[in-house]
XYZ file of C-alpha atoms in Angstrom:
769
model
C 32.157 18.917 36.141
C 30.734 15.856 34.494
C 28.797 16.239 31.629
C 25.919 13.732 30.866
C 24.212 12.519 27.804
C 21.813 10.260 26.558
C 22.427 7.760 23.641
C 20.095 5.420 21.445
C 21.772 1.894 21.272
C 21.475 0.546 17.718
C 21.689 -3.152 18.754
C 19.732 -5.018 21.415
C 18.369 -3.949 23.625
C 17.981 -0.795 21.736
C 17.876 1.182 24.905
C 18.127 4.776 25.735
C 21.292 4.807 27.969
C 22.911 7.555 29.964
C 26.847 8.215 29.636
C 29.586 10.560 30.794
C 31.426 12.604 28.236
C 35.151 11.592 28.782
C 37.611 14.233 29.799
C 40.036 13.582 26.980
C 37.938 14.959 24.451
C 36.482 18.638 24.490
C 32.696 18.959 24.891
C 32.379 20.219 21.296
C 33.588 17.100 19.991
C 30.211 15.618 20.659
C 27.018 16.344 18.877
C 23.612 15.763 18.671
C 22.745 12.868 15.849
C 26.273 11.693 15.829
C 27.360 8.114 16.012
C 29.294 7.250 19.075
C 30.939 4.333 20.554
C 29.362 3.370 23.823
C 30.627 0.380 26.408
C 27.917 -1.869 27.266
C 29.024 -4.721 29.456
C 32.357 -6.225 28.108
C 31.560 -5.032 24.556
C 31.478 -1.628 22.575
C 28.413 -0.818 20.610
C 27.492 1.920 18.001
C 25.039 4.271 19.563
C 23.337 7.461 18.371
C 23.986 10.660 20.621
C 20.540 12.112 21.157
C 21.295 14.916 23.730
C 22.588 16.207 26.982
C 21.167 14.962 30.270
C 20.573 16.725 33.288
C 21.165 14.190 35.864
C 21.912 10.326 36.101
C 19.310 7.910 36.785
C 19.345 7.190 40.548
C 21.320 4.035 41.553
C 23.002 3.564 38.336
C 27.059 3.571 37.842
C 27.842 6.159 35.021
C 30.302 4.837 32.407
C 31.889 7.220 29.838
C 31.602 7.078 26.216
C 34.738 5.735 24.318
C 34.869 7.913 21.230
C 32.787 9.808 18.608
C 32.626 8.071 15.230
C 31.659 11.020 12.977
C 32.955 14.644 13.017
C 29.712 15.905 11.749
C 26.325 14.406 12.692
C 24.550 12.052 10.686
C 21.165 13.047 12.059
C 19.654 16.577 12.841
C 17.831 17.332 15.816
C 14.465 17.395 13.959
C 15.312 14.123 12.276
C 15.448 12.559 15.953
C 12.524 14.093 17.059
C 10.799 12.600 14.168
C 12.133 9.055 15.070
C 11.130 9.558 18.436
C 7.374 10.366 17.287
C 7.395 7.579 14.873
C 8.452 5.223 17.806
C 5.481 6.381 19.941
C 2.851 5.862 17.170
C 4.516 2.448 16.288
C 5.002 1.368 19.891
C 8.686 0.693 19.183
C 12.086 1.577 20.614
C 13.568 4.535 18.693
C 17.041 3.004 18.686
C 15.379 -0.040 16.918
C 13.846 2.229 14.363
C 17.341 3.916 13.853
C 19.125 0.472 13.378
C 16.411 -0.598 10.799
C 16.915 2.627 8.842
C 20.822 2.707 8.878
C 22.662 0.562 6.361
C 24.453 -2.283 7.962
C 27.909 -1.234 7.400
C 26.825 2.209 9.340
C 25.976 0.297 12.363
C 29.213 -1.574 12.644
C 31.989 -0.763 14.935
C 34.800 1.037 12.906
C 38.536 1.342 13.234
C 40.249 4.409 13.305
C 43.340 5.815 11.048
C 45.675 8.238 12.937
C 47.920 10.949 11.377
C 50.590 8.683 10.620
C 48.522 6.248 8.782
C 48.313 3.868 11.778
C 45.091 1.852 12.125
C 43.853 1.808 15.709
C 41.090 -0.590 17.022
C 38.498 -0.139 19.530
C 40.543 -2.139 22.079
C 43.371 0.002 21.585
C 41.119 2.920 22.506
C 39.971 1.190 25.521
C 43.548 0.335 26.828
C 45.467 3.564 25.688
C 47.265 5.863 28.097
C 46.070 9.407 28.881
C 49.059 10.872 26.942
C 48.193 8.776 24.168
C 44.488 9.685 24.185
C 45.214 13.160 24.424
C 47.500 12.811 21.144
C 44.466 11.154 19.340
C 42.266 13.829 20.708
C 44.439 16.502 19.311
C 44.705 14.544 15.919
C 40.759 14.359 15.845
C 40.194 17.984 16.630
C 42.407 18.430 13.242
C 40.502 16.168 11.392
C 43.522 13.849 11.169
C 41.968 11.256 13.301
C 39.119 9.294 11.118
C 37.250 6.258 11.086
C 37.374 3.518 8.678
C 34.060 2.492 7.916
C 33.684 -1.211 7.071
C 32.313 -1.384 3.366
C 29.873 -4.195 2.328
C 31.487 -6.282 0.123
C 30.619 -6.061 -3.527
C 27.630 -8.195 -3.914
C 27.599 -10.074 -7.094
C 24.059 -11.046 -8.158
C 22.974 -13.659 -10.668
C 20.065 -13.469 -12.861
C 18.498 -16.046 -15.650
C 19.263 -15.402 -19.443
C 16.371 -17.332 -20.485
C 13.068 -18.621 -19.688
C 12.405 -22.336 -19.227
C 12.569 -24.955 -20.705
C 16.527 -24.915 -20.369
C 18.924 -26.851 -22.328
C 20.233 -29.407 -19.782
C 21.117 -33.084 -19.835
C 18.134 -35.243 -17.823
C 20.524 -36.200 -14.956
C 21.545 -32.396 -14.353
C 19.267 -32.484 -11.103
C 21.378 -29.959 -9.361
C 21.654 -27.265 -12.196
C 18.091 -27.525 -12.525
C 17.209 -26.795 -8.875
C 19.285 -23.775 -9.306
C 17.824 -22.416 -12.219
C 14.233 -22.983 -10.809
C 15.132 -21.312 -7.666
C 16.382 -18.288 -9.773
C 13.209 -18.638 -11.863
C 11.089 -18.535 -8.703
C 13.001 -15.969 -6.353
C 14.443 -13.645 -9.086
C 18.070 -11.903 -9.059
C 19.951 -13.764 -6.121
C 23.471 -13.687 -4.693
C 25.425 -17.344 -4.331
C 24.944 -16.840 -0.734
C 21.335 -16.429 -0.905
C 20.773 -19.341 -2.988
C 23.130 -21.773 -0.829
C 21.218 -20.436 2.178
C 17.763 -21.262 -0.001
C 18.734 -24.531 -0.951
C 20.821 -25.686 1.939
C 23.914 -26.481 -0.044
C 27.011 -24.724 -1.618
C 26.417 -24.024 -5.212
C 29.294 -22.241 -6.294
C 30.822 -24.913 -8.747
C 27.069 -25.428 -10.160
C 26.742 -21.616 -10.605
C 30.317 -21.504 -12.658
C 28.734 -24.280 -14.833
C 25.514 -22.362 -15.466
C 27.768 -19.003 -16.141
C 29.773 -21.237 -18.860
C 26.503 -22.619 -20.646
C 25.119 -19.090 -20.662
C 22.006 -19.904 -18.762
C 22.811 -17.379 -15.809
C 24.757 -13.847 -15.994
C 26.114 -11.711 -13.379
C 24.028 -8.481 -12.853
C 24.508 -5.283 -10.624
C 20.969 -5.034 -9.950
C 17.281 -6.293 -10.222
C 16.402 -3.151 -11.811
C 17.776 -1.693 -15.101
C 17.442 2.004 -16.006
C 14.523 2.693 -18.580
C 16.017 2.992 -22.211
C 12.835 4.603 -23.559
C 13.542 8.452 -24.706
C 11.889 10.722 -22.566
C 10.446 14.032 -23.483
C 12.904 16.528 -22.151
C 10.951 19.614 -22.199
C 7.472 20.426 -20.759
C 5.286 23.265 -21.357
C 2.493 24.060 -18.636
C -0.852 24.810 -19.391
C -2.900 27.531 -17.566
C -4.302 24.926 -15.405
C -1.064 23.483 -14.413
C 0.529 27.010 -13.998
C -2.566 27.857 -11.339
C -1.499 24.469 -9.526
C 2.157 25.366 -9.419
C 1.600 28.948 -8.505
C -0.530 27.579 -5.472
C 1.984 25.134 -4.386
C 4.887 27.256 -4.732
C 3.429 29.908 -2.335
C 2.780 27.089 0.178
C 6.297 25.672 -0.385
C 7.691 28.771 1.208
C 5.854 27.976 4.566
C 8.286 27.515 7.613
C 5.698 25.543 9.225
C 5.061 23.053 6.466
C 2.144 22.936 4.508
C 0.050 19.672 2.821
C -1.496 19.868 -0.684
C -3.531 17.335 -2.488
C -3.348 17.365 -6.339
C -6.271 15.623 -7.757
C -5.987 15.344 -11.416
C -7.556 13.040 -13.773
C -5.324 10.530 -15.683
C -3.222 12.280 -18.379
C -3.683 15.757 -16.917
C -0.003 16.292 -16.582
C 0.927 15.884 -13.106
C 4.184 14.874 -13.607
C 4.967 18.189 -15.647
C 3.518 20.150 -12.132
C 6.003 17.912 -10.295
C 8.964 18.951 -12.478
C 8.391 22.585 -12.341
C 7.967 22.528 -8.452
C 11.280 20.224 -8.392
C 13.241 22.925 -10.481
C 11.781 25.918 -8.195
C 12.645 23.959 -4.892
C 16.265 23.349 -6.017
C 16.644 26.957 -7.065
C 15.824 27.928 -3.679
C 18.473 25.705 -2.265
C 16.411 23.100 -0.754
C 16.282 19.245 -1.035
C 13.478 17.380 -2.955
C 12.097 13.867 -2.329
C 10.088 12.679 -5.190
C 8.413 9.235 -4.249
C 6.719 6.569 -6.420
C 4.846 3.449 -4.798
C 6.866 0.844 -6.864
C 10.378 0.934 -8.112
C 9.528 0.500 -11.909
C 7.692 3.945 -11.448
C 10.461 5.432 -9.425
C 12.761 4.506 -12.357
C 10.667 6.033 -14.895
C 10.451 9.243 -12.686
C 14.085 9.390 -12.259
C 14.477 9.417 -15.989
C 11.940 11.856 -16.405
C 13.701 14.445 -14.052
C 17.072 13.667 -15.560
C 15.672 14.635 -19.099
C 13.708 17.551 -18.090
C 16.349 18.965 -15.435
C 19.709 17.909 -16.720
C 21.795 20.078 -14.551
C 20.638 19.052 -11.241
C 22.202 16.593 -8.907
C 19.652 13.552 -8.818
C 19.931 10.329 -6.988
C 17.545 7.342 -7.307
C 17.184 5.272 -3.903
C 14.988 2.106 -3.524
C 15.209 -1.326 -2.012
C 16.415 -2.974 -5.232
C 19.861 -1.402 -4.590
C 22.877 -3.252 -3.347
C 23.803 -2.847 0.356
C 27.175 -0.945 -0.964
C 25.108 1.315 -2.916
C 22.592 2.154 -0.327
C 25.375 2.801 2.067
C 27.180 5.028 -0.341
C 23.909 7.144 -1.065
C 23.170 7.557 2.761
C 26.513 8.629 3.624
C 26.521 11.074 0.901
C 23.007 12.310 1.835
C 24.582 12.794 5.411
C 27.172 14.963 4.115
C 25.616 16.870 1.158
C 25.893 20.505 0.877
C 24.424 21.000 -2.585
C 20.672 20.708 -2.777
C 19.666 17.433 -4.366
C 16.734 15.560 -5.707
C 16.274 12.167 -4.326
C 13.910 9.906 -6.612
C 12.770 6.674 -4.941
C 10.239 4.487 -3.151
C 9.046 4.764 0.591
C 12.447 3.934 2.198
C 13.949 7.411 0.605
C 11.879 9.094 3.259
C 14.414 8.013 6.015
C 17.502 9.745 4.309
C 19.488 12.164 6.578
C 18.437 15.305 4.782
C 15.948 18.119 5.551
C 13.725 18.284 2.558
C 11.865 21.574 1.238
C 9.701 19.432 -0.835
C 8.291 15.950 -0.616
C 6.054 14.790 -3.308
C 4.046 11.331 -3.279
C 2.897 10.403 -6.698
C -0.025 7.866 -6.716
C -0.278 8.647 -3.036
C -3.407 6.361 -2.883
C -1.422 3.242 -3.655
C -1.080 0.384 -0.925
C 2.645 0.089 -1.596
C 3.087 3.359 0.528
C 2.381 1.246 3.661
C 5.391 -0.865 4.875
C 4.314 -3.633 6.986
C 7.488 -5.219 7.910
C 10.447 -4.111 9.821
C 9.709 -0.361 10.675
C 5.863 -0.272 9.942
C 4.788 2.966 8.444
C 2.703 4.739 6.121
C 4.707 6.975 3.754
C 2.192 9.523 3.984
C 2.495 10.075 7.614
C 6.165 9.790 7.502
C 6.167 12.450 4.809
C 4.116 14.737 7.000
C 6.290 14.260 9.952
C 9.313 15.381 7.802
C 7.931 18.256 6.484
C 6.230 19.480 9.878
C 9.849 19.586 11.163
C 11.776 20.735 8.169
C 9.236 23.307 6.480
C 8.116 23.299 2.807
C 5.633 21.404 1.118
C 4.004 17.793 1.338
C 2.390 17.388 -2.403
C 0.256 14.115 -2.794
C -1.045 13.334 -6.232
C -3.611 10.949 -7.536
C -6.434 10.586 -10.144
C -8.035 8.462 -7.466
C -7.229 9.801 -3.910
C -7.212 7.959 -0.758
C -10.868 8.315 0.711
C -9.470 9.609 3.954
C -6.855 12.182 2.228
C -9.937 13.374 -0.060
C -12.023 13.790 3.176
C -9.279 15.592 4.928
C -8.893 18.031 1.960
C -12.788 18.543 1.817
C -12.765 19.492 5.539
C -9.786 21.811 5.336
C -7.316 19.723 6.772
C -5.069 20.143 3.840
C -5.290 22.250 0.410
C -7.080 20.727 -2.553
C -5.816 21.704 -5.950
C -7.177 20.075 -9.201
C -6.540 19.290 -12.869
C -10.038 18.289 -14.314
C -8.928 18.143 -17.901
C -6.211 15.967 -19.863
C -3.530 17.829 -21.534
C -3.917 18.768 -25.363
C -6.675 17.401 -27.117
C -6.603 14.043 -25.330
C -10.235 13.095 -23.941
C -11.014 10.518 -21.215
C -11.879 7.137 -22.619
C -15.550 6.144 -22.996
C -16.132 2.965 -20.527
C -18.358 0.296 -21.535
C -19.802 -2.294 -19.127
C -19.892 -5.755 -20.476
C -22.669 -8.258 -18.745
C -21.260 -11.623 -19.091
C -24.502 -13.151 -18.001
C -25.955 -11.787 -21.216
C -22.878 -12.307 -23.659
C -20.763 -14.942 -21.786
C -16.982 -15.733 -23.279
C -16.993 -17.899 -26.175
C -14.050 -19.883 -27.042
C -11.919 -18.420 -24.284
C -12.326 -15.591 -21.908
C -13.795 -12.630 -23.696
C -17.439 -11.814 -24.873
C -17.521 -11.692 -28.593
C -17.586 -8.002 -28.831
C -14.610 -7.651 -26.597
C -12.683 -9.991 -28.637
C -13.837 -8.375 -32.088
C -12.629 -4.987 -30.557
C -9.205 -6.294 -29.558
C -8.466 -7.677 -33.107
C -9.832 -4.499 -34.909
C -7.557 -2.213 -32.587
C -4.513 -4.553 -33.403
C -5.554 -4.197 -37.221
C -5.566 -0.598 -37.105
C -1.992 -0.552 -35.881
C -2.985 0.651 -32.449
C -2.119 -1.008 -29.026
C -4.122 -2.910 -26.325
C -3.850 -3.273 -22.431
C -5.619 -6.097 -20.881
C -5.718 -6.292 -17.220
C -6.443 -9.394 -15.136
C -5.069 -9.049 -11.569
C -4.311 -12.781 -11.236
C -0.809 -14.267 -12.090
C -0.472 -17.780 -12.929
C -1.862 -20.068 -15.523
C -4.976 -21.631 -13.382
C -5.606 -20.408 -9.791
C -7.489 -23.580 -8.806
C -6.269 -27.177 -10.178
C -9.535 -29.385 -9.304
C -8.992 -33.188 -8.677
C -11.523 -34.895 -10.912
C -11.397 -37.978 -8.639
C -11.972 -36.414 -5.019
C -13.619 -33.192 -5.957
C -10.988 -31.089 -3.726
C -8.724 -28.672 -5.075
C -4.984 -28.924 -4.942
C -3.879 -27.189 -1.586
C -0.809 -25.760 -0.026
C -0.078 -27.942 3.197
C 1.232 -24.847 4.904
C -1.576 -22.448 4.166
C -5.392 -22.623 3.710
C -5.019 -21.601 0.076
C -5.282 -23.317 -3.422
C -2.092 -23.778 -5.293
C -1.645 -22.016 -8.649
C -0.823 -23.756 -11.677
C 2.368 -22.208 -13.393
C 2.245 -23.768 -16.638
C 5.736 -22.636 -17.772
C 7.526 -23.381 -14.751
C 5.734 -26.908 -14.569
C 5.028 -26.273 -10.974
C 2.105 -25.554 -8.502
C 2.787 -22.625 -6.279
C 1.658 -21.181 -3.266
C 1.381 -17.349 -3.772
C 1.515 -16.949 0.074
C 4.280 -18.857 1.279
C 6.265 -19.836 -1.918
C 5.688 -23.719 -1.470
C 5.796 -25.422 -4.876
C 5.515 -28.795 -6.036
C 6.345 -30.329 -9.617
C 3.337 -30.793 -11.817
C 2.068 -33.308 -13.078
C 1.545 -34.517 -9.608
C -0.881 -36.860 -7.721
C -3.587 -35.604 -5.273
C -2.488 -35.551 -1.861
C -5.866 -36.847 -0.852
C -6.705 -39.573 -3.006
C -3.503 -40.215 -5.018
C -5.197 -39.689 -8.317
C -3.486 -37.444 -11.102
C -6.486 -36.139 -13.232
C -6.707 -32.439 -12.507
C -8.785 -29.958 -14.164
C -7.395 -26.266 -14.311
C -10.291 -23.686 -13.143
C -10.011 -20.073 -13.820
C -7.501 -18.332 -15.350
C -4.308 -16.270 -14.710
C -2.387 -14.060 -16.907
C -0.226 -16.961 -18.191
C -3.312 -18.554 -19.693
C -4.707 -15.434 -21.060
C -1.438 -14.767 -22.874
C -1.374 -18.344 -24.362
C -4.860 -17.943 -25.723
C -4.313 -14.598 -27.305
C -1.033 -16.044 -28.934
C -2.970 -19.043 -30.248
C -6.457 -17.408 -30.963
C -5.490 -14.116 -32.230
C -4.165 -13.606 -36.098
C -0.506 -15.304 -36.170
C 1.297 -11.783 -36.711
C -0.023 -10.374 -33.308
C 2.651 -9.784 -30.894
C 1.714 -10.138 -27.091
C 3.569 -9.247 -24.105
C 2.925 -10.254 -20.282
C 3.694 -7.990 -17.179
C 3.380 -9.744 -13.861
C 5.651 -10.823 -11.162
C 6.715 -14.019 -12.772
C 7.822 -12.272 -16.156
C 9.771 -9.503 -14.367
C 12.007 -11.686 -12.139
C 15.087 -11.295 -14.518
C 17.198 -8.508 -14.199
C 15.940 -5.679 -16.513
C 13.051 -7.696 -17.558
C 10.433 -5.422 -16.357
C 12.011 -2.455 -18.024
C 12.560 -4.473 -21.472
C 8.951 -5.346 -21.435
C 7.563 -1.595 -20.865
C 10.199 -0.298 -23.267
C 9.203 -2.755 -25.930
C 5.413 -1.886 -25.773
C 6.381 1.919 -25.649
C 8.277 1.528 -28.649
C 5.017 -0.303 -30.499
C 7.318 -3.564 -30.720
C 4.118 -5.356 -29.249
C 0.497 -5.221 -29.828
C -1.151 -6.253 -26.654
C 0.095 -6.002 -23.405
C -1.259 -8.425 -20.707
C -0.797 -8.212 -16.973
C -1.822 -7.530 -13.376
C -2.265 -4.120 -11.596
C 1.457 -3.484 -12.349
C 0.511 -1.963 -15.441
C -2.602 -0.007 -14.270
C -0.825 3.098 -12.963
C 1.698 5.813 -13.895
C 2.696 4.519 -17.362
C 2.160 6.502 -20.474
C 1.332 4.648 -23.570
C 0.188 7.162 -26.201
C -0.615 4.540 -28.944
C -2.850 2.603 -26.542
C -6.471 3.128 -27.510
C -8.280 0.043 -25.921
C -8.157 -1.253 -22.441
C -9.848 -4.564 -21.524
C -10.590 -5.834 -18.053
C -11.122 -9.559 -17.976
C -12.720 -9.748 -14.556
C -13.919 -6.427 -13.132
C -15.378 -8.446 -9.910
C -12.162 -9.648 -8.696
C -11.076 -8.125 -5.380
C -14.600 -6.326 -5.287
C -16.153 -8.391 -2.328
C -13.126 -9.173 -0.324
C -13.788 -9.021 3.473
C -12.169 -5.438 3.584
C -13.876 -2.180 3.960
C -11.488 -0.671 1.316
C -12.472 -3.677 -1.158
C -14.781 -1.078 -3.355
C -12.310 1.621 -3.022
C -9.452 -0.280 -4.393
C -11.485 -1.741 -7.065
C -12.571 1.628 -8.176
C -8.960 2.903 -7.961
C -7.288 0.211 -10.190
C -10.266 0.183 -12.657
C -9.918 4.105 -13.119
C -6.345 3.931 -13.204
C -6.069 1.509 -15.944
C -8.952 2.841 -18.090
C -6.912 6.266 -17.980
C -4.128 4.249 -20.084
C -6.251 4.379 -23.127
C -6.612 7.400 -25.357
C -3.559 9.286 -23.826
C -2.304 10.329 -27.535
C -4.226 11.593 -30.610
C -6.613 8.992 -30.930
C -9.800 8.440 -28.496
C -9.865 5.424 -26.157
C -12.286 2.545 -25.261
C -12.421 0.497 -22.195
C -14.188 -2.687 -21.891
C -14.864 -3.646 -18.426
C -16.561 -7.661 -18.039
C -18.482 -8.366 -15.128
C -20.898 -10.601 -13.772
C -22.482 -8.133 -11.178
C -23.498 -5.214 -13.236
C -25.681 -3.894 -10.613
C -22.815 -2.910 -8.136
C -23.190 0.804 -7.312
C -19.489 1.396 -8.245
C -19.671 0.787 -12.017
C -21.461 4.124 -12.771
C -19.124 6.059 -11.121
C -16.245 4.130 -13.058
C -18.109 4.725 -16.407
C -18.727 8.303 -15.706
C -15.146 8.950 -14.151
C -16.857 10.463 -11.434
C -14.583 10.253 -8.350
C -16.519 13.082 -6.407
C -19.852 10.775 -6.571
C -17.813 7.763 -5.604
C -16.429 9.575 -2.548
C -19.738 10.825 -1.413
C -21.220 7.077 -1.431
C -18.183 5.768 0.122
C -18.063 8.288 2.559
C -21.418 7.656 3.725
C -20.974 4.196 4.236
C -17.996 4.294 6.437
C -19.749 7.087 8.477
C -22.661 4.613 8.796
C -20.765 1.460 9.587
C -17.910 3.104 11.713
C -14.713 2.977 9.648
C -11.951 5.557 9.045
C -11.915 8.458 8.701
C -14.513 8.551 11.422
C -12.759 6.257 13.648
C -9.085 5.077 14.648
C -8.682 1.478 13.617
C -5.985 -1.125 14.490
C -5.677 -4.887 13.781
C -4.258 -7.167 16.332
C -2.941 -10.440 14.638
C -2.192 -13.680 16.625
C -1.062 -16.895 15.397
C 0.141 -20.135 16.779
C 1.579 -23.344 15.499
C -0.902 -25.656 13.541
C -0.608 -28.274 16.116
C -1.252 -26.154 19.384
C -4.871 -25.564 20.538
C -5.108 -21.617 20.832
C -8.729 -21.849 22.778
C -7.404 -20.764 26.233
C -5.111 -18.030 24.698
C -7.969 -16.577 22.550
C -10.343 -16.647 25.436
C -7.861 -15.180 27.800
C -6.819 -12.386 25.064
C -10.471 -11.672 24.289
C -11.545 -11.083 27.899
C -8.633 -8.849 28.664
C -9.061 -6.932 25.376
C -12.690 -6.405 26.025
C -12.022 -5.398 29.643
C -9.506 -2.974 28.876
C -11.775 -1.703 25.996
C -14.533 -0.680 28.302
C -12.190 1.168 30.342
C -10.309 3.216 27.675
C -13.511 3.655 25.122
C -11.970 0.969 22.640
C -14.627 -1.236 20.883
C -13.014 -4.843 20.381
C -14.308 -7.210 17.450
C -12.941 -10.524 18.090
C -10.721 -12.551 18.199
C -11.935 -14.354 15.430
C -10.109 -16.566 12.603
C -8.595 -14.431 10.196
C -9.998 -14.305 6.394
C -6.857 -16.605 5.820
C -7.166 -18.795 8.896
C -3.783 -20.773 8.142
C -0.716 -19.321 6.463
C 2.975 -20.748 6.489
C 1.966 -23.586 9.104
C 0.324 -21.557 11.670
C -3.282 -20.734 12.569
C -4.286 -17.030 12.391
C -6.742 -14.885 14.255
C -7.331 -11.392 14.782
C -9.183 -8.488 16.805
C -10.291 -5.445 15.182
C -9.988 -2.179 17.421
C -11.929 0.856 17.085
C -11.459 4.058 19.160
C -12.034 7.852 18.995
C -8.259 8.340 19.657
C -4.729 6.682 19.027
C -3.526 6.726 22.725
C -6.570 4.623 24.075
C -5.697 2.103 21.058
C -1.932 2.164 21.944
C -2.315 1.391 25.807
C -4.850 -1.418 24.825
C -2.282 -2.936 22.551
C 0.576 -2.389 24.916
C -0.994 -4.338 27.405
C -2.064 -7.256 25.090
C 1.457 -7.415 23.990
C 2.688 -8.003 27.584
C 0.202 -10.653 28.207
C 0.634 -12.412 24.881
C 4.259 -13.191 25.907
C 2.835 -15.404 28.651
C 1.710 -17.530 26.068
C 4.141 -20.409 24.533
C 4.685 -19.986 20.609
C 2.180 -17.214 20.270
C 3.141 -14.282 17.941
C 1.259 -11.209 18.049
C 1.756 -7.865 15.890
C -0.201 -4.722 16.061
C -1.243 -2.977 12.554
C -2.124 0.789 13.329
C -4.656 2.106 10.298
C -4.186 -1.302 8.506
C -4.114 -1.715 4.893
C -4.488 -5.289 4.493
C -7.333 -6.760 6.461
C -6.733 -10.382 5.226
């Protein structure tokens, strides 16, 4: 009798195909979730065995699988079921999702090693006699015929050792080009730099290594050197939360809990105690942060507090070799383990008993490329199948999540007070219309508060969510800003690098330069970024003031971000200037003053979440003040003091803000009251998209009437040109996801009729621009 099975190809066309199990191996050699070798045409591909199949598709010749790769399956049936659900939601093939989840080396066809040490290739397997196959099958059953998996080559990465200017000869153009590439792109390998610059740079890199201008590193991220308090003692409020969560963690069906805790209330201590209990019960834990820097800090916290546990850190900055090692270790793991990392950690092949999303509101938990997903939904899918607890923690929860908690869809727990004697900071609005900045970027009372705080030996955080030196370079001859030739945005001056840079496509041009329109060379810098702010503070404050800056530009060198944070934590600097990177998750007990340079930034973006994001960022950064023994103060500079969000920020009144915001969304028809999707369309600059837009618009509106989907657009995107392509979008609103998916699937079919048109679908979009 022929046994049939279904497999998922891990390479194009990523199809689900039917195969027969070969007779030379017993049926017990084949397991659901196992990687197998499947013949496709004249090639052999790696696939995942997803289960038995009752009958063959009509009119199809069935081929046999060649050989299993794993003795024990990589993926459990629950994991594959989760992948199938994700593929339905994202309208993508499950094989394609698995291919993006698996490290590259695990998708490659291996060779095998027999009992005598001989290497057996796939072609030898295909041409072997029945007698030889029977011999190898016996060795396989005894565990003596094993795959030799290709290992990623050790990737040597390079990082700058110092910021520009660099001591180079005036004619050393090639060396300068490599240094500038590393300065703009961060840590890179030689192949990546060669590809980016279009030439071999091995000899140039050797020269730069000899001069000490670059160094070899293993990773972009270094482990934090800050001493972490290894012990924690729970307050009564924390114990109550732990008790409630531990009770629900025992649920076989999977439970969801929102921990709403004000900044400084000790959510991390709750996480650590739940981690300890879950591991004690023999279950795996996933502890996730929205950004790598916060994940590294959490990793240090867990190691210090629970040193006897098996703890692994998994994130996107790991080398391919290390990612593959951790993935393989997870698939074979017997003892319970704590996996600390970012959103990609959710795809490790273990069945977790506890998943924790710290700062669950953060937009970084949404992945917009490759496998598009929201970490919160993926975590829910994992826990729903493995049983246990999904715990989401935040001082400023996502409006949709809090609404679900208010309506009983998940359990709400709260920590309403800070730990110990610390109090929430006093927040003061500074109306820049009444007290405009003098000699710089600060109102006089704000500048005085900064100086006074530093003189008292305390620390200051200054938030300005705009990097670079000046966001606009205004031509004084033709009255036009310098613009990116590939995008509809102004170029930002990065003074230290002496370049104008596009923050969307990466285009840059050396500065000083001439205006592309009138060829004049007189530019006026308008506005300020964190680089200009750092320069102002360094020159205008007392000479002994020590200023650090944390943004993407200063954190590109290997270990630079950790070094900046560690230096500030050790009080080796007085002021930390930065973007939203410093607004959440960090504990600086000596910070008593937080200043927001421009509270209006982002408040009026064309995005229904704009006010929510502004509220979240400002409440979070305000929460960095007064976390120690001394009280904190917060100054927020604004030119729009009448906006409704300020009263809620000043009072740290999340409940009031939620009630105001949820009524706005109810009246305007936005989530959580509707399902929302964004269809993005783009075409080359030289192409006229009018016919395509008319056709797609008519089709979308017609289907929308049939399916109950409201279609808005297509219309030019808020950023109408990016990376040399015109951009348009349709907003879809409906009461159910199947209706939206049905409409989008038809649009994707029709969009393929038009040359050079790209279409993407973002379900529940985070970025509306």
